[in-house]
Coordinates of C-alpha atoms in Angstrom, one line a residue:
X11 CA -51.5 41.9 -136.9
X12 CA -54.4 42.1 -134.4
X13 CA -57.9 42.6 -135.5
X14 CA -58.4 45.6 -133.2
X15 CA -55.3 47.2 -134.8
X16 CA -56.7 46.7 -138.3
X17 CA -60.0 48.4 -137.2
X18 CA -58.0 51.3 -135.7
X19 CA -56.1 51.8 -139.0
X20 CA -59.4 51.9 -140.8
X21 CA -61.0 54.3 -138.3
X22 CA -57.9 56.6 -138.6
X23 CA -58.2 56.7 -142.4
X24 CA -61.9 57.6 -142.0
X25 CA -61.2 60.3 -139.5
X26 CA -58.6 61.9 -141.7
X27 CA -61.3 62.9 -144.1
X28 CA -63.2 64.7 -141.3
X29 CA -59.9 66.4 -140.3
X30 CA -59.4 67.5 -143.9
X31 CA -62.8 69.2 -143.9
X32 CA -62.0 71.0 -140.6
X33 CA -58.6 72.3 -141.9
X34 CA -60.0 73.4 -145.3
X35 CA -62.9 75.4 -143.7
X36 CA -60.3 77.8 -142.3
X37 CA -59.3 79.0 -145.7
X38 CA -60.8 80.4 -148.9
X39 CA -59.9 79.5 -152.5
X40 CA -57.4 82.3 -152.7
X41 CA -55.4 81.2 -149.6
X42 CA -55.4 77.6 -150.9
X43 CA -54.1 78.8 -154.3
X44 CA -51.1 80.7 -152.9
X45 CA -48.0 79.2 -154.3
X46 CA -44.8 79.8 -152.4
X47 CA -41.6 80.1 -154.5
X48 CA -40.4 76.6 -155.5
X49 CA -43.1 74.8 -153.5
X50 CA -46.6 73.5 -154.0
X51 CA -49.8 75.4 -153.1
X52 CA -52.3 74.0 -150.7
X53 CA -54.4 73.0 -153.7
X54 CA -51.5 71.2 -155.2
X55 CA -50.8 69.4 -152.0
X56 CA -54.5 68.2 -151.9
X57 CA -54.2 67.1 -155.5
X58 CA -51.0 65.2 -154.6
X59 CA -52.8 63.5 -151.7
X60 CA -55.4 62.4 -154.2
X61 CA -52.7 61.1 -156.5
X62 CA -51.1 59.1 -153.6
X63 CA -54.5 57.7 -152.6
X64 CA -54.9 56.4 -156.2
X65 CA -51.3 55.0 -156.4
X66 CA -51.4 53.4 -153.0
X67 CA -54.9 52.0 -153.8
X68 CA -53.4 50.3 -156.8
X69 CA -50.4 49.1 -154.9
X70 CA -52.5 47.6 -152.1
X71 CA -54.7 45.9 -154.6
X72 CA -51.6 44.4 -156.4
X73 CA -50.3 43.2 -153.1
X74 CA -53.6 41.6 -152.1
X75 CA -54.4 40.1 -155.5
X76 CA -50.9 39.4 -156.9
X77 CA -48.6 39.1 -153.9
X78 CA -44.9 39.7 -154.6
X79 CA -45.6 41.5 -157.9
X80 CA -43.7 44.7 -158.8
X81 CA -44.9 48.1 -157.5
X82 CA -43.9 51.0 -159.8
X83 CA -42.7 54.4 -158.5
X84 CA -44.2 57.6 -159.8
X85 CA -42.9 61.2 -160.3
X86 CA -45.0 63.2 -157.9
X87 CA -43.9 66.6 -159.1
X88 CA -44.6 65.6 -162.7
X89 CA -48.1 64.4 -161.7
X90 CA -48.9 67.6 -159.9
X91 CA -47.7 69.7 -162.9
X92 CA -49.2 67.6 -165.7
X93 CA -52.5 66.9 -163.9
X94 CA -52.8 70.7 -163.4
X95 CA -53.9 70.6 -159.7
X96 CA -53.3 74.3 -159.3
X97 CA -55.9 75.1 -162.0
X98 CA -58.7 73.0 -160.4
X99 CA -61.2 74.1 -157.8
X100 CA -60.5 72.9 -154.3
X101 CA -63.9 71.3 -154.1
X102 CA -63.1 69.0 -157.1
X103 CA -59.7 68.1 -155.7
X104 CA -61.3 67.2 -152.3
X105 CA -64.1 65.3 -154.0
X106 CA -61.6 63.2 -155.9
X107 CA -59.5 62.5 -152.8
X108 CA -62.5 61.5 -150.7
X109 CA -63.8 59.2 -153.5
X110 CA -60.5 57.5 -153.8
X111 CA -60.2 57.1 -150.0
X112 CA -63.8 55.6 -149.8
X113 CA -62.8 53.1 -152.5
X114 CA -59.6 52.2 -150.7
X115 CA -61.5 51.8 -147.4
X116 CA -64.0 49.5 -149.1
X117 CA -61.1 47.2 -150.0
X118 CA -59.4 47.5 -146.7
X119 CA -62.5 46.6 -144.7
X120 CA -62.6 43.2 -146.4
X121 CA -58.9 42.4 -145.8
X122 CA -58.5 39.1 -143.9
X123 CA -56.3 39.0 -140.9
X124 CA -53.6 37.0 -142.8
X125 CA -53.7 39.3 -145.8
X126 CA -52.3 42.4 -144.1
X127 CA -48.8 40.9 -144.5
X128 CA -49.2 40.4 -148.2
X129 CA -46.8 42.5 -150.1
X130 CA -45.6 43.9 -153.4
X131 CA -42.0 44.7 -154.4
X132 CA -41.4 48.3 -154.9
X133 CA -38.5 49.1 -157.3
X134 CA -37.0 51.7 -155.0
X135 CA -38.4 50.9 -151.5
X136 CA -38.3 47.1 -151.6
X137 CA -40.9 44.9 -149.9
X138 CA -44.1 46.8 -149.0
X139 CA -46.8 45.0 -147.0
X140 CA -50.5 46.1 -147.1
X141 CA -50.1 47.0 -143.4
X142 CA -47.0 49.1 -144.2
X143 CA -48.7 50.8 -147.1
X144 CA -51.7 51.8 -144.9
X145 CA -49.4 53.2 -142.2
X146 CA -47.4 55.1 -144.8
X147 CA -50.5 56.5 -146.5
X148 CA -51.9 57.7 -143.1
X149 CA -48.6 59.3 -142.0
X150 CA -48.0 60.9 -145.4
X151 CA -51.5 62.4 -145.2
X152 CA -50.9 63.9 -141.7
X153 CA -47.6 65.5 -142.8
X154 CA -49.2 67.1 -145.8
X155 CA -52.3 68.3 -144.0
X156 CA -50.0 70.2 -141.6
X157 CA -48.3 71.6 -144.7
X158 CA -51.6 72.7 -146.1
X159 CA -52.2 74.7 -142.9
X160 CA -48.8 76.3 -143.1
X161 CA -48.9 77.2 -146.8
X162 CA -52.5 78.5 -146.8
X163 CA -52.0 80.4 -143.5
X164 CA -49.0 82.4 -144.6

């Protein structure tokens, strides 16, 4: 992987937090709390993004420090339910997400060129490189941020 591409990945992850702020400014707590039948509310989606930031942070650290080690799956619906994201204030959910993203960026900014290909073995997904995890995390964030706008805007 090229050094410029690494820097672009990192800039993209940083910009996503700014984009999150712009999206959330459009809605009040009530709109963000609306829960469509059988789906997550915008608050639950933000909580889920925090959960994923945490999980992928651990996975990236495992791949970097213990290459080839096992990466565990998690039940995202159970986490959203049991961690009670719907009951939390949006500000707390955002604060948690941003703190986790900052912590992950601190790690990623120190990744050596050769370390982006280090990997862990996910029980369901197979080999996951640090580079692949960063791409997946960024794409996942974008999809869910669009979902936040749809859910809160209806």
